[in-house]
XYZ file of C-alpha atoms in Angstrom:
450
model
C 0.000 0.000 0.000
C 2.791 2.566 0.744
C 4.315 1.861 -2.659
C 1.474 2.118 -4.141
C 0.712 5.710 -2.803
C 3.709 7.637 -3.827
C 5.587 8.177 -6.593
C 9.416 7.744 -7.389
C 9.707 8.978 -10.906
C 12.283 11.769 -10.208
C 14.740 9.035 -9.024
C 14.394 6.730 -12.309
C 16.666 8.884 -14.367
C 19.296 9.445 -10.986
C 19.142 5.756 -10.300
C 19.758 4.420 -14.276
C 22.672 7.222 -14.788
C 24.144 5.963 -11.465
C 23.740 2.569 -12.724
C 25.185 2.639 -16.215
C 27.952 5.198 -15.557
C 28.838 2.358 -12.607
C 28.391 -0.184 -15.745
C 30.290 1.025 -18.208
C 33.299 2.011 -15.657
C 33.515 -1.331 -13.663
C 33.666 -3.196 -17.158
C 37.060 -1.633 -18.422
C 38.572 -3.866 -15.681
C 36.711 -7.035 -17.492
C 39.275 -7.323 -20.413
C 42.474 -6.807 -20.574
C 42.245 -3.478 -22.635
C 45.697 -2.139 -21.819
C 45.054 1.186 -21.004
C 47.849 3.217 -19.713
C 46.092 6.555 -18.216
C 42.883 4.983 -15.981
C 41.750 8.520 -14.806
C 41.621 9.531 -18.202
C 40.036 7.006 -19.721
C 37.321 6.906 -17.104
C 36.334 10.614 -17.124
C 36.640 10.062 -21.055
C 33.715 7.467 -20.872
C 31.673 8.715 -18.364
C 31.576 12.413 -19.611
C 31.145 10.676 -23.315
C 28.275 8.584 -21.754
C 26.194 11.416 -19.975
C 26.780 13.514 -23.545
C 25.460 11.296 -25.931
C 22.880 10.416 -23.172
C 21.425 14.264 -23.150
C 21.660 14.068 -26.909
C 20.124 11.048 -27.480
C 17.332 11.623 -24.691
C 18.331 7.846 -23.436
C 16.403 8.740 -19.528
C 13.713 10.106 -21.389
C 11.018 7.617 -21.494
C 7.380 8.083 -20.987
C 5.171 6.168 -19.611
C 3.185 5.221 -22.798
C 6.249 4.664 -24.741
C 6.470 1.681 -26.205
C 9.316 -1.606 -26.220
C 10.435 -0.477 -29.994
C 10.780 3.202 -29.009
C 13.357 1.865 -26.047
C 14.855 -0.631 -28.367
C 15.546 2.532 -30.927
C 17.073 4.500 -27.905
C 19.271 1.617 -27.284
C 20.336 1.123 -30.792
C 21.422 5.074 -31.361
C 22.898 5.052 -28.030
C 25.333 2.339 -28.562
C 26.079 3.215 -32.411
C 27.279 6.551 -30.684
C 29.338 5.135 -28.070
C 31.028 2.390 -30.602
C 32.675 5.929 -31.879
C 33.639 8.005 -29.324
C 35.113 4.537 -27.784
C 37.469 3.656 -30.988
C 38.068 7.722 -31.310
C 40.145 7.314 -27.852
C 42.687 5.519 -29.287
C 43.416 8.502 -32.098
C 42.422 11.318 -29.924
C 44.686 10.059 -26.789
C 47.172 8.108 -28.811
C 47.146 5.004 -27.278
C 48.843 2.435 -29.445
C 48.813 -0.371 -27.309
C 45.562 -0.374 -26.732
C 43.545 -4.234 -27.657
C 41.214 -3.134 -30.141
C 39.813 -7.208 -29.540
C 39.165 -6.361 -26.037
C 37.637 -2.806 -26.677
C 35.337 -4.674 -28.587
C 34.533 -7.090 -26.043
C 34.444 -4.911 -23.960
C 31.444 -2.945 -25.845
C 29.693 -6.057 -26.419
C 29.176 -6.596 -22.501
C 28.189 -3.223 -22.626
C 25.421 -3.270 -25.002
C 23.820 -7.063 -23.179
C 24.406 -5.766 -19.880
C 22.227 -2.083 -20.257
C 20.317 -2.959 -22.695
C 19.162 -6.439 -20.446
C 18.810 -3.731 -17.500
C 16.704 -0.733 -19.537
C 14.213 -3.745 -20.685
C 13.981 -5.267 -17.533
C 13.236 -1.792 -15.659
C 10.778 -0.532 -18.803
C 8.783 -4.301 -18.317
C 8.597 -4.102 -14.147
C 7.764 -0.542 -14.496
C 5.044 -1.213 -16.217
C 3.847 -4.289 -14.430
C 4.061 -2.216 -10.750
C 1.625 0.341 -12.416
C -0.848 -2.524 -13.805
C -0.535 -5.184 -10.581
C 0.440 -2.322 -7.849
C -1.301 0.233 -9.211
C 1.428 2.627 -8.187
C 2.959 5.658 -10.128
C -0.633 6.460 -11.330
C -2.079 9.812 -12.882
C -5.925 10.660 -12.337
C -7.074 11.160 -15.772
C -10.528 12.773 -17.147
C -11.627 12.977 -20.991
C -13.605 16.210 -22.331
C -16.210 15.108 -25.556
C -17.433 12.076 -26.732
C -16.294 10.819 -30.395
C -14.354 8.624 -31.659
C -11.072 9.876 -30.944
C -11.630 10.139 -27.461
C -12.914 6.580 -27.115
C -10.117 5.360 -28.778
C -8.214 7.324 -25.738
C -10.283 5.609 -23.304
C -9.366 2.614 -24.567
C -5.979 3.004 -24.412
C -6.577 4.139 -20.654
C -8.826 1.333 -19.786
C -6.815 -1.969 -21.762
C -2.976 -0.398 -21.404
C -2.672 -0.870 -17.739
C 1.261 0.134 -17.493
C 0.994 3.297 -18.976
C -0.264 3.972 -15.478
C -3.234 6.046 -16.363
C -6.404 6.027 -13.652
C -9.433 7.325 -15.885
C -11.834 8.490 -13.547
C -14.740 9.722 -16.147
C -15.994 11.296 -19.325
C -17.873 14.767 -19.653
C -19.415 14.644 -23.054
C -19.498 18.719 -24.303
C -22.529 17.447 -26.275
C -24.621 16.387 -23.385
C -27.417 18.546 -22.236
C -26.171 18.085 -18.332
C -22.916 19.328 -19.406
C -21.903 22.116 -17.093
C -18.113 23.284 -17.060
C -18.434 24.208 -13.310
C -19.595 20.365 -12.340
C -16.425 19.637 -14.181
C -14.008 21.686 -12.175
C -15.391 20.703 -8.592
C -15.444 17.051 -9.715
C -11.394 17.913 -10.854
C -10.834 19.361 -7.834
C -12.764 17.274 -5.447
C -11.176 13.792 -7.242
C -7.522 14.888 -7.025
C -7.295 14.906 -11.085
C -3.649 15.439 -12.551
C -4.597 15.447 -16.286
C -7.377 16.686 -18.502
C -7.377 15.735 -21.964
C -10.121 18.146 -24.251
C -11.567 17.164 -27.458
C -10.678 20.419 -29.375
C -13.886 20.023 -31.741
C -16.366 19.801 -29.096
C -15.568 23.116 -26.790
C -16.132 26.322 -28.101
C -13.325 28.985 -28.016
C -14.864 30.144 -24.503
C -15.113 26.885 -23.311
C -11.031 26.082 -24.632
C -10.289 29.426 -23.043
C -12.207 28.255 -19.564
C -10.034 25.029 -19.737
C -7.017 26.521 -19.956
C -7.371 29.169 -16.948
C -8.644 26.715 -14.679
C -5.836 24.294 -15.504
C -3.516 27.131 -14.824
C -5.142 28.499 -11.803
C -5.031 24.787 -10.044
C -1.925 22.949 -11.420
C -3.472 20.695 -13.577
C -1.521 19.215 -16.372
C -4.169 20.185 -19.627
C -3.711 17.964 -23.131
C -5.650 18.103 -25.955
C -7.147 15.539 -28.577
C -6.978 17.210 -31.877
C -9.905 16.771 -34.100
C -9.139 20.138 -36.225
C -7.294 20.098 -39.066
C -6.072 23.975 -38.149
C -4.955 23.158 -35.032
C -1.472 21.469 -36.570
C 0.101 24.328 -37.187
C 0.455 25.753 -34.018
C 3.209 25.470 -31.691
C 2.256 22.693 -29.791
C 4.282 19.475 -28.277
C 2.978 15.859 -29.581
C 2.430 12.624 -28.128
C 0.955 9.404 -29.265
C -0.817 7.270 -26.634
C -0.833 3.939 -28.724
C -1.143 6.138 -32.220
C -3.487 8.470 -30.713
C -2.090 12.324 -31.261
C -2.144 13.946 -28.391
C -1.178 18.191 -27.700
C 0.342 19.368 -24.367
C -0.063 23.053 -24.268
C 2.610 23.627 -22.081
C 5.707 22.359 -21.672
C 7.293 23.048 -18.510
C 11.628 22.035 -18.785
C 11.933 21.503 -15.034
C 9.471 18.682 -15.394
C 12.061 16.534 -17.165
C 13.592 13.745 -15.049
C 17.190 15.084 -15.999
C 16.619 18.573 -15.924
C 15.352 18.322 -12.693
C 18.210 16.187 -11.239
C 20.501 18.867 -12.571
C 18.653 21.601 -10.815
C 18.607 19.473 -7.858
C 22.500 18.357 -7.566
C 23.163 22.157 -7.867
C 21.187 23.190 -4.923
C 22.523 20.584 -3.107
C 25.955 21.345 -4.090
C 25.888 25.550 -3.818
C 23.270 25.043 -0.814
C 25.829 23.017 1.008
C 29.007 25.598 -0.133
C 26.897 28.273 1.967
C 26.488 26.434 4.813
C 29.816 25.195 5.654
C 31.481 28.343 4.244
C 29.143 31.243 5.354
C 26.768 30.529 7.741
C 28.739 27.968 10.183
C 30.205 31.400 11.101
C 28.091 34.437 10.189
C 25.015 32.338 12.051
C 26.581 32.540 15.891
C 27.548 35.990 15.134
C 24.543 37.179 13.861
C 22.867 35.512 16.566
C 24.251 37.314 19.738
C 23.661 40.538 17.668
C 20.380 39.528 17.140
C 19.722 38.332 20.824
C 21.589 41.693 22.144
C 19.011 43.596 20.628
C 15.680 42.280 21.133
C 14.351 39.546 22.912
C 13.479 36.331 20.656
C 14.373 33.687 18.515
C 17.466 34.376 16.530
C 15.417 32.072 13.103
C 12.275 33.538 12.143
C 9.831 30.775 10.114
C 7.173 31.392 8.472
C 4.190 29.405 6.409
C 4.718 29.525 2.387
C 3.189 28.231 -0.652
C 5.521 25.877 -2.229
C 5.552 23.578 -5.288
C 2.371 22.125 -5.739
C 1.302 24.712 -3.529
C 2.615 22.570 -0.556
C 2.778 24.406 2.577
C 6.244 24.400 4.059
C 8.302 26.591 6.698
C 10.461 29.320 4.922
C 13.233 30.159 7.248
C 15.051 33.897 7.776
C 17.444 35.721 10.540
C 15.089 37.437 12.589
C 15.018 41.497 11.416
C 11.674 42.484 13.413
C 10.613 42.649 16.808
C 8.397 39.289 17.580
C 5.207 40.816 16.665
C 1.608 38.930 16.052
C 1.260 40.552 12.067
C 4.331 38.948 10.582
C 1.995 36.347 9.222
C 0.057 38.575 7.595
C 1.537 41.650 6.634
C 4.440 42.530 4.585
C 7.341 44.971 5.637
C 6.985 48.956 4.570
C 9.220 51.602 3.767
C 9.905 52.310 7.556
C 8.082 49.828 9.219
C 8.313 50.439 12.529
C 8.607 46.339 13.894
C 12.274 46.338 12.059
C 15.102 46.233 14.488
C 18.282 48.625 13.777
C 20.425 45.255 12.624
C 17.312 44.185 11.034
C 17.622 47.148 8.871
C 20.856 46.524 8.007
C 20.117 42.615 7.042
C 17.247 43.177 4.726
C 19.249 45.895 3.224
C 22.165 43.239 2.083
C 19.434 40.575 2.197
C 21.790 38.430 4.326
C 17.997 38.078 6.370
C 17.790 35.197 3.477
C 20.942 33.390 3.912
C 19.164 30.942 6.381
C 16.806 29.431 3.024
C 20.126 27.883 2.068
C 18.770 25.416 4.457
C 15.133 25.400 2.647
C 17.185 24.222 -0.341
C 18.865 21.278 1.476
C 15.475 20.138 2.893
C 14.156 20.016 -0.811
C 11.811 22.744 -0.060
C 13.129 25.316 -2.292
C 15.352 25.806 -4.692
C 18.581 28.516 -5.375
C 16.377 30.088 -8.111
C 13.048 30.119 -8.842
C 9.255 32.106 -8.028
C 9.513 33.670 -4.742
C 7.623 31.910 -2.555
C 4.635 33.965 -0.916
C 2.560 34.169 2.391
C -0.613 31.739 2.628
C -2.622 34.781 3.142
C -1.548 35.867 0.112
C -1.604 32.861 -2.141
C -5.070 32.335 -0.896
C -5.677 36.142 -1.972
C -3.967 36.475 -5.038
C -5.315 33.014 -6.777
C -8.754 34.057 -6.520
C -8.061 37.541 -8.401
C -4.630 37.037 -10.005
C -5.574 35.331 -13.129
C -2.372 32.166 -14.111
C -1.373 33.042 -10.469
C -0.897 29.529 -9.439
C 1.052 28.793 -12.811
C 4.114 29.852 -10.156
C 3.742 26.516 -8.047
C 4.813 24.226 -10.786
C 8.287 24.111 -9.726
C 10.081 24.930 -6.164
C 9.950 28.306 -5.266
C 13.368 30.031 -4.572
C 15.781 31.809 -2.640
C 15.882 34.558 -5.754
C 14.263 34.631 -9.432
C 13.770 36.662 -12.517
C 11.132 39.109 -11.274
C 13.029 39.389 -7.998
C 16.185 40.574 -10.709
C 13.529 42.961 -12.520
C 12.817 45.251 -9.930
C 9.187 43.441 -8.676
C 10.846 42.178 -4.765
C 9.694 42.539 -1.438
C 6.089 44.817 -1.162
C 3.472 44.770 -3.375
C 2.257 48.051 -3.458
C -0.053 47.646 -6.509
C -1.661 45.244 -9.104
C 1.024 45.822 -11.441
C 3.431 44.674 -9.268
C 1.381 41.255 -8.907
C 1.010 40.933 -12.266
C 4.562 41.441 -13.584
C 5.635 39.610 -11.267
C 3.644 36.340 -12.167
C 4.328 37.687 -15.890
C 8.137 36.923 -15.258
C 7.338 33.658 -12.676
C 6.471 32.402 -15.967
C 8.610 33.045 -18.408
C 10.860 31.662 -16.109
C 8.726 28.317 -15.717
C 8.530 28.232 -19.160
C 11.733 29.227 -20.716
C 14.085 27.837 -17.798
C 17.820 26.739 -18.152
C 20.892 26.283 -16.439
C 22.451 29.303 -17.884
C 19.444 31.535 -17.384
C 20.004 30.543 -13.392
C 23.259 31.548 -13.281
C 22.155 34.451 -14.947
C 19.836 34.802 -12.497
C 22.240 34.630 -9.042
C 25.310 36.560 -11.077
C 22.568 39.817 -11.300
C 21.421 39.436 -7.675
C 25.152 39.434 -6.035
C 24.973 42.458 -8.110
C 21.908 44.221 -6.991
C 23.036 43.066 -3.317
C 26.043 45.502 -3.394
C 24.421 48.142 -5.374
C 21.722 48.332 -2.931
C 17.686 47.835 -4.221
C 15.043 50.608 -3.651
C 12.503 47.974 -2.228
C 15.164 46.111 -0.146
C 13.598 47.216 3.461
């Protein structure tokens, strides 16, 4: 029962890479290749792995992929690797290298993966169909054809791991786009797949908000002939087109393990270089000065709009309105080193911490107060787009001027504007983008940093 009531799909991709890279490293020492430089050759292979890997989108399987699409992967993964293997011995010039056992050596390679990818893909599936674990709540929009033909797939392909909980034909005289969204809500529903040809522009329009405004993942069955040209991301569910309207990059398995091995890494550089020091410092200053705790924690809206404890250096007087008001301009419950704190924003040093716990992340949306999530998703239209991914210690609005108080709409809305973008457009290089500017602004001092 416990299995069957969570899900471990972030630590498939971890777990193979781990489980290769230890593959195709422990093997060397299998034949007697004659390599001369070990450390070389071993970075060689595993950095060569992990590229053609990316490339190749080897991790990336979905769950209603099918054997021959993991039997292609395998194929142009290994055709790839024959190369850069052979190009060692001209790039390196190692001579006395066996090209016999190289060869060998790749042929234990290929069994013992490719055994270990079919094996995984085949269990996978049969935990989903016998467990029922790793499972998505599923609705269909319309009645036709098409979306029968999903509902078969649903119903009869058991490992894809899809739970369909029930059909709202648009055609129906009952049908009532409200009854839909409580019955979302109320059932825990992760995807919604539309018929486009049934819902009117309005209705399409509806769909999307509300999928938006309540982290739902939204997909559409295309019926319309006009609808192929626009920039949208296919999948076939057993030859069945289906259109994801947006495609989030943190979502993939090894994007996210790349966000996450940074924060763990930078998170952890903080700690042990900054704060094992600054913290008992800060803390007698802290103490000296008011009466309190010297860590002040407070209630925020995290990914999937998971509650969590956000933790700072105390910079106000213990006062019964932190948790629901903002700081002013001159706010009267900051304490003279709290001024000074917030100023450098070394107040958020202690999230470093949030990071390590898996609660946040180095960069992201800012996350915000319950009261104000609560507020702001009921008037804020694609407000809750935001809770898609971790919130962070800093982000692109943060950057862009739109920090600390809102004093206005406009500063709500350009913030979520830039949440976004940064959802949707996200990248290792736009991160460090991201923390270069705000070291920046930190020196240079910010006109809302109070």
């Amino acid at each position: 029962m416990f299995f069957s009531q969570h899900r471990y799909s972030n630590l498939i991709t971890p777990l193979s890479y781990g489980i290769d890279l230890l593959i195709v490293n422990i093997f060397l020492y299998i034949q007697p290749i004659n390599f001369q430089t070990p450390y070389l050759i071993h970075a060689y292979i595993s950095v060569g792995w992990i590229v053609i890997s990316v490339k190749n989108e080897f991790y990336k399987v979905y769950r209603y992929a099918k054997i021959t699409y993991i039997i292609r992967l395998i194929f142009t993964q290994f055709v790839f690797f024959f190369l850069i293997l052979y190009a060692f011995i001209g790039f390196f010039k190692q001579p006395i290298i066996s090209r016999f056992a190289l060869g060998q050596y790749f042929v234990f390679n290929v069994l013992a993966i490719s055994i270990i990818k079919l094996i995984s893909y085949l269990l996978l599936m049969e935990y989903r169909d016998k467990v029922k674990g790793n499972l998505r709540n599923v609705v269909v929009i319309g009645k036709n054809k098409k979306t029968d033909q999903l509902i078969t797939v649903f119903n009869e392909r058991k490992g894809y791991g899809y739970h369909f909980l029930k059909q709202f034909p648009s055609n129906s005289l009952n049908f009532d786009l409200e009854n839909c969204f409580d019955y979302i809500i109320k059932n825990n529903v992760d995807e919604i797949y539309c018929s486009v040809s049934e819902l009117k522009n309005e209705q399409l329009t509806q769909f999307i908000n509300f999928a938006d405004n309540n982290l739902k993942t939204l997909k559409f069955i295309p019926d319309n002939k006009h609808i192929f040209s626009k920039k949208l991301k296919f999948e076939y569910y057993d030859y069945i087109p289906v259109l994801s309207l947006r495609d989030i990059p943190l979502h993939g398995p090894i994007n996210s393990f790349l966000k996450r091995s940074f924060d763990i890494v930078f998170s952890l550089i903080v700690v042990l270089a900054l704060l094992s020091w600054l913290t008992p410092i800060l803390a007698i200053i802290i103490s000296l000065e008011s009466k309190g705790p010297v860590f002040f924690r407070q209630s925020r809206n995290g990914v999937d709009n998971r509650e969590f404890y956000c933790y700072k250096f105390r910079s106000m007087a213990p006062n019964h309105d932190a948790d629901n008001y903002q700081a002013t301009k001159n706010d009267m419950r900051i304490t003279k080193i709290g001024k000074i704190i917030r100023k450098t924003s070394i107040d958020e040093l202690p999230q470093f911490y949030n990071v390590l716990f898996g609660t946040m992340s180095v960069v992201g949306p800012r996350p915000h107060m319950v009261k104000h999530t609560n507020e702001y998703s009921d008037r804020v239209d694609k407000y809750m787009v935001r809770h898609f991914v971790k919130p962070g210690i800093t982000g692109l609005a943060q950057i862009r001027g739109y920090r600390g108080e809102i004093e206005s709409d406009t500063d709500i809305l350009n913030r979520i504007k830039f949440d976004i973008f940064y959802i949707e457009n996200w990248s290792m290089f736009l991160d460090i983008k991201i923390m270069v500017q705000t070291v920046i602004n930190a020196f240079k001092g910010e006109a809302k940093a109070y």
